[in-house]
Short mmCIF file of C-alpha atoms in Angstrom, two decimals:
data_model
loop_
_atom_site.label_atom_id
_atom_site.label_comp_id
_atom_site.label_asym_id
_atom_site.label_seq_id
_atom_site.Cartn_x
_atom_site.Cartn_y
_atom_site.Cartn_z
CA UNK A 1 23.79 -22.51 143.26
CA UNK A 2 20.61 -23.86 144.74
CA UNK A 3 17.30 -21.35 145.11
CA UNK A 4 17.86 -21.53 148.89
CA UNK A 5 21.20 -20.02 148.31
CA UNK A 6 19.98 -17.16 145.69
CA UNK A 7 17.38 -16.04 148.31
CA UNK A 8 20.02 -15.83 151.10
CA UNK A 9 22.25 -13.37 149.18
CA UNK A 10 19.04 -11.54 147.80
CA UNK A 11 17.86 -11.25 152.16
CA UNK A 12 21.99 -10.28 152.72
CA UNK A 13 21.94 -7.54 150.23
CA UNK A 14 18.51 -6.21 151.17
CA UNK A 15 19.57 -6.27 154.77
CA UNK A 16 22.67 -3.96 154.07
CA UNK A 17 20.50 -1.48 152.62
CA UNK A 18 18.02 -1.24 155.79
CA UNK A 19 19.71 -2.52 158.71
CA UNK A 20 18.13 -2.09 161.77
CA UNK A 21 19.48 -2.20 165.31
CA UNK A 22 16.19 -2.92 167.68
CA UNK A 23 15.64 -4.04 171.16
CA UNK A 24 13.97 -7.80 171.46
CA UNK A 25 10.82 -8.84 171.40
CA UNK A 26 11.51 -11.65 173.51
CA UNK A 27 13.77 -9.87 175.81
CA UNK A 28 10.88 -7.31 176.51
CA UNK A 29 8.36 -9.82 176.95
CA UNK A 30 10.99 -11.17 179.44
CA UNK A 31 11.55 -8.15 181.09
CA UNK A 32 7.47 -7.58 181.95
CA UNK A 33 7.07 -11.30 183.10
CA UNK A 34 10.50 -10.60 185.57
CA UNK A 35 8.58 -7.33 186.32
CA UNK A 36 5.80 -8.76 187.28
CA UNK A 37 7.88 -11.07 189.48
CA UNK A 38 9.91 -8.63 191.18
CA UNK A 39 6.53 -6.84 191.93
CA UNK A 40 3.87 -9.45 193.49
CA UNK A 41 4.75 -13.29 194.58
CA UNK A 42 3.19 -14.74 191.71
CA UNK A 43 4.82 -17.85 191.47
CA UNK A 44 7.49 -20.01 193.46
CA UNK A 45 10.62 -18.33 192.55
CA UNK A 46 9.63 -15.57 195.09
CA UNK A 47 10.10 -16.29 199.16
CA UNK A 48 10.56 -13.79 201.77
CA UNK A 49 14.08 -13.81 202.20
CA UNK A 50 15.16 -10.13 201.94
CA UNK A 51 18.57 -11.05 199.50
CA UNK A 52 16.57 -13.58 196.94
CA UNK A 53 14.36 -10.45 196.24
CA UNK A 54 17.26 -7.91 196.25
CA UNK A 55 18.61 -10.71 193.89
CA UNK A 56 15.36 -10.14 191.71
CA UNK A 57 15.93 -6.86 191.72
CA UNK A 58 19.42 -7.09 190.37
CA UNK A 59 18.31 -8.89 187.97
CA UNK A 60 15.13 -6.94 186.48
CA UNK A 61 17.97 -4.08 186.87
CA UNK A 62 20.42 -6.11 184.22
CA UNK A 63 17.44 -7.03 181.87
CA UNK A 64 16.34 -3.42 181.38
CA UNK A 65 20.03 -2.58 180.23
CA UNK A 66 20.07 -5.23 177.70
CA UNK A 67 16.78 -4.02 176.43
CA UNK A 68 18.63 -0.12 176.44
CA UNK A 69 21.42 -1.11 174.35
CA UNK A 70 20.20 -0.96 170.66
CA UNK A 71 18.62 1.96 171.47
CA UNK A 72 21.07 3.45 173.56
CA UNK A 73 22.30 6.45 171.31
CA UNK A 74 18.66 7.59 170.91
CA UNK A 75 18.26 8.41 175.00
CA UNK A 76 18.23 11.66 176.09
CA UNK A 77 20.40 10.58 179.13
CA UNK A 78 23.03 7.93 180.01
CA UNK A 79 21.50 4.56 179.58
CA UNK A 80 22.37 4.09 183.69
CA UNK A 81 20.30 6.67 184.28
CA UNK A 82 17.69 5.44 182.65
CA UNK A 83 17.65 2.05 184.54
CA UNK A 84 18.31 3.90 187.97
CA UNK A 85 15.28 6.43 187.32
CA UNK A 86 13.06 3.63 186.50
CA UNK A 87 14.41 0.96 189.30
CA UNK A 88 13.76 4.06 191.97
CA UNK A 89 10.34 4.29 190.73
CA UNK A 90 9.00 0.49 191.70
CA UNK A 91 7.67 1.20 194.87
CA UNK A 92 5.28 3.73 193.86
CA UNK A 93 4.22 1.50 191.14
CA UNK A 94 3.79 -1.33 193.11
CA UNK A 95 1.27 1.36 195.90
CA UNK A 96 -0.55 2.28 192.39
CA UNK A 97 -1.07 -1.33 191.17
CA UNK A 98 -2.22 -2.05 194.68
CA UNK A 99 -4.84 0.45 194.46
CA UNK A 100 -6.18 -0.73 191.13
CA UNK A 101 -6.27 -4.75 192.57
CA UNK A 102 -7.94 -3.44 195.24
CA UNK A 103 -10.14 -1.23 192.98
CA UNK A 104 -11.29 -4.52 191.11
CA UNK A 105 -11.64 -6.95 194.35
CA UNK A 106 -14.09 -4.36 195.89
CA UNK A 107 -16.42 -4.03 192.66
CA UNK A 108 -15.91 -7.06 190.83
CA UNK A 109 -18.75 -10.01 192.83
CA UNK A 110 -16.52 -12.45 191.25
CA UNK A 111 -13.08 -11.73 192.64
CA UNK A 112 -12.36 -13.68 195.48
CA UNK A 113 -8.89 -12.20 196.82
CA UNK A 114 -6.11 -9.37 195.47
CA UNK A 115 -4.34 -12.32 195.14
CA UNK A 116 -6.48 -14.10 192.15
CA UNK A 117 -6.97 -10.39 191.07
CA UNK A 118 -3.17 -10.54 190.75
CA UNK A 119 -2.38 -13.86 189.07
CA UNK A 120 -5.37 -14.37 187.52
CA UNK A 121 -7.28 -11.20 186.23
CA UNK A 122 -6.44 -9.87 182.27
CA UNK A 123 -7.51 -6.12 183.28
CA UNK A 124 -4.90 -5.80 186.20
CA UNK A 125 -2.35 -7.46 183.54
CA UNK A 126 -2.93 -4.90 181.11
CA UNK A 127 -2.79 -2.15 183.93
CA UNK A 128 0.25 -3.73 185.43
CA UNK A 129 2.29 -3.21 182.01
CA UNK A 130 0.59 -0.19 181.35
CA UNK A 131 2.37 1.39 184.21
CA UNK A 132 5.44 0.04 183.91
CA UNK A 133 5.91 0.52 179.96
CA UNK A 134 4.56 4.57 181.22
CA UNK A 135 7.65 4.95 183.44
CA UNK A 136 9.72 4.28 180.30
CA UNK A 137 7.61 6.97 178.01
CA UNK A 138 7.61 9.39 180.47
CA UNK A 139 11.88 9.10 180.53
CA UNK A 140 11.78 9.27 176.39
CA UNK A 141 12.68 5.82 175.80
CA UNK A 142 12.11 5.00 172.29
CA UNK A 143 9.81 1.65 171.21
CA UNK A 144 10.37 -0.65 174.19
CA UNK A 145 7.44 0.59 175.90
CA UNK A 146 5.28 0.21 173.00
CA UNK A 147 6.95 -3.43 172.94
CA UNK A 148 5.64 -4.00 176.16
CA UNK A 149 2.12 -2.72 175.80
CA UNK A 150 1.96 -4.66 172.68
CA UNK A 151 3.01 -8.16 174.80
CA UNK A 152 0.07 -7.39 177.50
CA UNK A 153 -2.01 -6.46 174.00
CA UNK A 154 -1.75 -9.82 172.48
CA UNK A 155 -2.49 -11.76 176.24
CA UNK A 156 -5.49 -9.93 176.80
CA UNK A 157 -6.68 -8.07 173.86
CA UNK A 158 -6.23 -4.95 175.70
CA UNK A 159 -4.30 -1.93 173.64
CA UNK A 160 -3.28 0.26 175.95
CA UNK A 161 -0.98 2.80 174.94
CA UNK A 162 1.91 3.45 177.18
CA UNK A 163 1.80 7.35 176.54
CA UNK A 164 -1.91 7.67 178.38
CA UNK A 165 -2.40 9.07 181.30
CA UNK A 166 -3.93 7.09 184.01
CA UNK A 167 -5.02 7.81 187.65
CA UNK A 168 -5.50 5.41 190.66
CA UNK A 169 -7.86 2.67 191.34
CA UNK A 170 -7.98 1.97 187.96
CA UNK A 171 -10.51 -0.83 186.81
CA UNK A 172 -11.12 -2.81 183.95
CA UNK A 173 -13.55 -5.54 183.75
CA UNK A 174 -13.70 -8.59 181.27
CA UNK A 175 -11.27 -6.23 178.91
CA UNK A 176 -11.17 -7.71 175.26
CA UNK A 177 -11.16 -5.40 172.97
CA UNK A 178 -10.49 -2.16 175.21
CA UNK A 179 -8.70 0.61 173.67
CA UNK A 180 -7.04 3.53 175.19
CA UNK A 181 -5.07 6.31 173.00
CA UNK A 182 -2.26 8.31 173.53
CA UNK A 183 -3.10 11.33 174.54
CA UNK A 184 -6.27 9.74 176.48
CA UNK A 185 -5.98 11.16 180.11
CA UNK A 186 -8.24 8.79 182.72
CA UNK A 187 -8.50 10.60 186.39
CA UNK A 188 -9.20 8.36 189.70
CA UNK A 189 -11.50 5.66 190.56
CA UNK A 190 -12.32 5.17 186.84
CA UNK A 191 -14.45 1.93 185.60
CA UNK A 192 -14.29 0.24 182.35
CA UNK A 193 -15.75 -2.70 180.75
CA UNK A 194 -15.26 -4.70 177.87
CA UNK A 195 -15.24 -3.39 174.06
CA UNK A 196 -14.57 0.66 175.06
CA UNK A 197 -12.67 2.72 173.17
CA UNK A 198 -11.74 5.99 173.85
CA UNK A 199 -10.03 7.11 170.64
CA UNK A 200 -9.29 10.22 167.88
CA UNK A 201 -11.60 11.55 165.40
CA UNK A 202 -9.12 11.99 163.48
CA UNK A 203 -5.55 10.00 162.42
CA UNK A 204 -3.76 12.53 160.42
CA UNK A 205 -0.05 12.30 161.07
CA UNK A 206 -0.48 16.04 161.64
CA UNK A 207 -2.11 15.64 164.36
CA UNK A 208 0.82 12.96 165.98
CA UNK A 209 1.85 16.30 168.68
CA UNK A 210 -1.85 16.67 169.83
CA UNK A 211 -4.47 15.89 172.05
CA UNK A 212 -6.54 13.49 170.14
CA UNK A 213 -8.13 11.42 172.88
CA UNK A 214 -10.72 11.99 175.50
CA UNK A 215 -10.60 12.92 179.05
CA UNK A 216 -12.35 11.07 181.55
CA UNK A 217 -13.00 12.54 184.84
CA UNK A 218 -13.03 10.94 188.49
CA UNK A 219 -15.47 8.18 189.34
CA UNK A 220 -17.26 7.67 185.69
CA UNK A 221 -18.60 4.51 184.68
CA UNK A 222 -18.24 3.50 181.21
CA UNK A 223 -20.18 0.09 180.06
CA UNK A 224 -19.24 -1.88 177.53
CA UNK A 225 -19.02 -1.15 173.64
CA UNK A 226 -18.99 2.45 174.04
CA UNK A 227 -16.84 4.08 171.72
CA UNK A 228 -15.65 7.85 173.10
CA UNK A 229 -13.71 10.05 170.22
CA UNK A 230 -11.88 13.27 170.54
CA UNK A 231 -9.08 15.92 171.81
CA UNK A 232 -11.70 18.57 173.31
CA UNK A 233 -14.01 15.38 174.17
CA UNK A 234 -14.61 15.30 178.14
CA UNK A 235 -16.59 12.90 180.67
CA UNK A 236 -17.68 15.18 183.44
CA UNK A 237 -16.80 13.46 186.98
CA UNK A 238 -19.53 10.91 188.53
CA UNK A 239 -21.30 10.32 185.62
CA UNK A 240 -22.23 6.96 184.05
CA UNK A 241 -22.02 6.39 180.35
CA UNK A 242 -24.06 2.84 179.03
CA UNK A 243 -23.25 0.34 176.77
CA UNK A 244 -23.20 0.88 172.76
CA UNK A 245 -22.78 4.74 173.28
CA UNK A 246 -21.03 6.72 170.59
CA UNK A 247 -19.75 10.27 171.98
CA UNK A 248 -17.58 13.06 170.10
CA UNK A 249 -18.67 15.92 172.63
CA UNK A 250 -18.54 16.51 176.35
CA UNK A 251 -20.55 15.21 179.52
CA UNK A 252 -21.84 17.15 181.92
CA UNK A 253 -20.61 15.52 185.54
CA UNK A 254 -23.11 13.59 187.08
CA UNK A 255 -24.55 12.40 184.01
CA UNK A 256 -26.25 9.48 182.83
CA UNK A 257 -25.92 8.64 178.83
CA UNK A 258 -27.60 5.81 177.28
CA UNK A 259 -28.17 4.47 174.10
CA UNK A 260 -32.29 3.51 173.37
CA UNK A 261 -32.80 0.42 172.07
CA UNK A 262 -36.51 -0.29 170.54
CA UNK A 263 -37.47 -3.72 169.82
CA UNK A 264 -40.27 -4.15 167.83
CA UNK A 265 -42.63 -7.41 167.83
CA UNK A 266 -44.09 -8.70 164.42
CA UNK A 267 -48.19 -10.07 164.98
CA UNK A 268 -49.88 -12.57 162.49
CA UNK A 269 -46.33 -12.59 160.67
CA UNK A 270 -47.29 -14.84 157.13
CA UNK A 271 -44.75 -17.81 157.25
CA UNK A 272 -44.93 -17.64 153.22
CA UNK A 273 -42.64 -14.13 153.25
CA UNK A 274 -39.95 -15.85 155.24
CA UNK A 275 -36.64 -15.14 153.55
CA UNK A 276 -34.73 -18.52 153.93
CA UNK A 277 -30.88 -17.53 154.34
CA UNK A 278 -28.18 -20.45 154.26
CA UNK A 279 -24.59 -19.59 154.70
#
């Protein structure tokens, strides 16, 4: 018996003991690019004829039942139900991911059109999925959205949990390295930039049932690097919080917060106490 053959029955017999029936990666990384598809005319595939995007439909309807299947017996409700609820739920997502392209074409000086905000633009990517993967939380589906979050995660470097709780005209600038918790509830007409994090104070598994993230209120600002921590944490409304900010208690609305930053200028420095670093 060759090695090869000794690990393959040492993989078989490991498998029987923890066999796992889970939906695809690949199939829900499929199922947000056909999404997307279904949604705005992002590439050729889509033309106006009323029966090639019923056809579209159809299909985005057949992927999502694939994705049920391995986790079929774990749904609350008949896995058609599931597919139904969330296919009757499209046009409202597409009016909300409107709002939010719009949202970034009317603050960002860069952005041309809704269209390159569309196509082009990581933060409406990451909101896109985000709302989608929410529709699937919200009906107790087990993993997939998480799947899905994870795919626009690892395209953008956004982490966006699917379980948050996000208002309209949603926008997020540049994006790497955002991160938005669970329980995090973000009202309307909120602005992000790269590097924020609104997280817990804590991670106890204990706490898995609570409110461990923040609450920000309608029409805050919040630059980049700012880290925001907390349950009971809340950003009053119309208030601006700056960049490199660390928060565990409440805003006041219509505040301004603002890390200081001092820099200090050395005079008649002598070139002899130089340290010398190589790396």
């Amino acid at each position: 018996m060759s090695y090869l053959s000794k690990v393959m029955e040492e993989l078989q017999a490991s498998r029987k003991n923890s066999e796992y029936d889970m939906p695809g990666r690949d199939l829900a990384h499929r199922f947000v690019e056909e999404a997307m598809n279904s949604l705005f005319p992002i590439n050729a595939r889509r033309s106006n004829s009323y029966y090639e995007q019923e056809s579209l439909l159809y299909q985005l309807e057949s992927l999502l039942r694939l994705l049920l299947l391995p986790v079929k017996n774990e749904l609350d409700v008949p896995l058609e139900k599931i597919t139904h609820d969330f296919m009757k739920t499209l046009p409202k997502v597409y009016r909300d991911l409107l709002m939010d392209a719009e949202a970034i074409q009317k603050f960002d000086p860069a952005a041309r059109s809704i269209g390159e905000v569309i196509i082009a633009y990581p933060g409406f990517f990451a909101i896109m999925v985000y709302r989608l993967s929410n529709v699937l939380y919200l009906l107790n589906v087990p993993l997939i959205p998480r799947l899905m979050c994870e795919y626009a995660h690892t395209k953008t470097g956004i982490d966006i949990h699917p379980g948050a709780t996000i208002g309209e005209s949603f926008f997020i600038d540049h994006g790497t390295g955002v991160v938005i918790g669970e329980s995090a509830i973000i009202k309307n007409n909120v602005k992000i930039y790269q590097g924020v994090t609104l997280g817990a104070l804590q991670v106890k598994k204990s706490l898995a049932k609570k409110k461990r993230h923040p609450t920000v209120e309608d029409n805050v600002i919040i630059y980049s690097n700012t880290t925001i921590l907390g349950g009971d944490t809340v950003i009053g409304r119309n208030s601006i919080i700056g960049g490199n900010v660390w928060l565990t208690s409440s805003v006041e609305s219509n505040s301004i917060v603002y890390h200081k930053h001092e820099t200090k200028v050395r005079t008649n420095l002598d070139e002899s106490k130089i340290i010398n670093f190589q790396i």
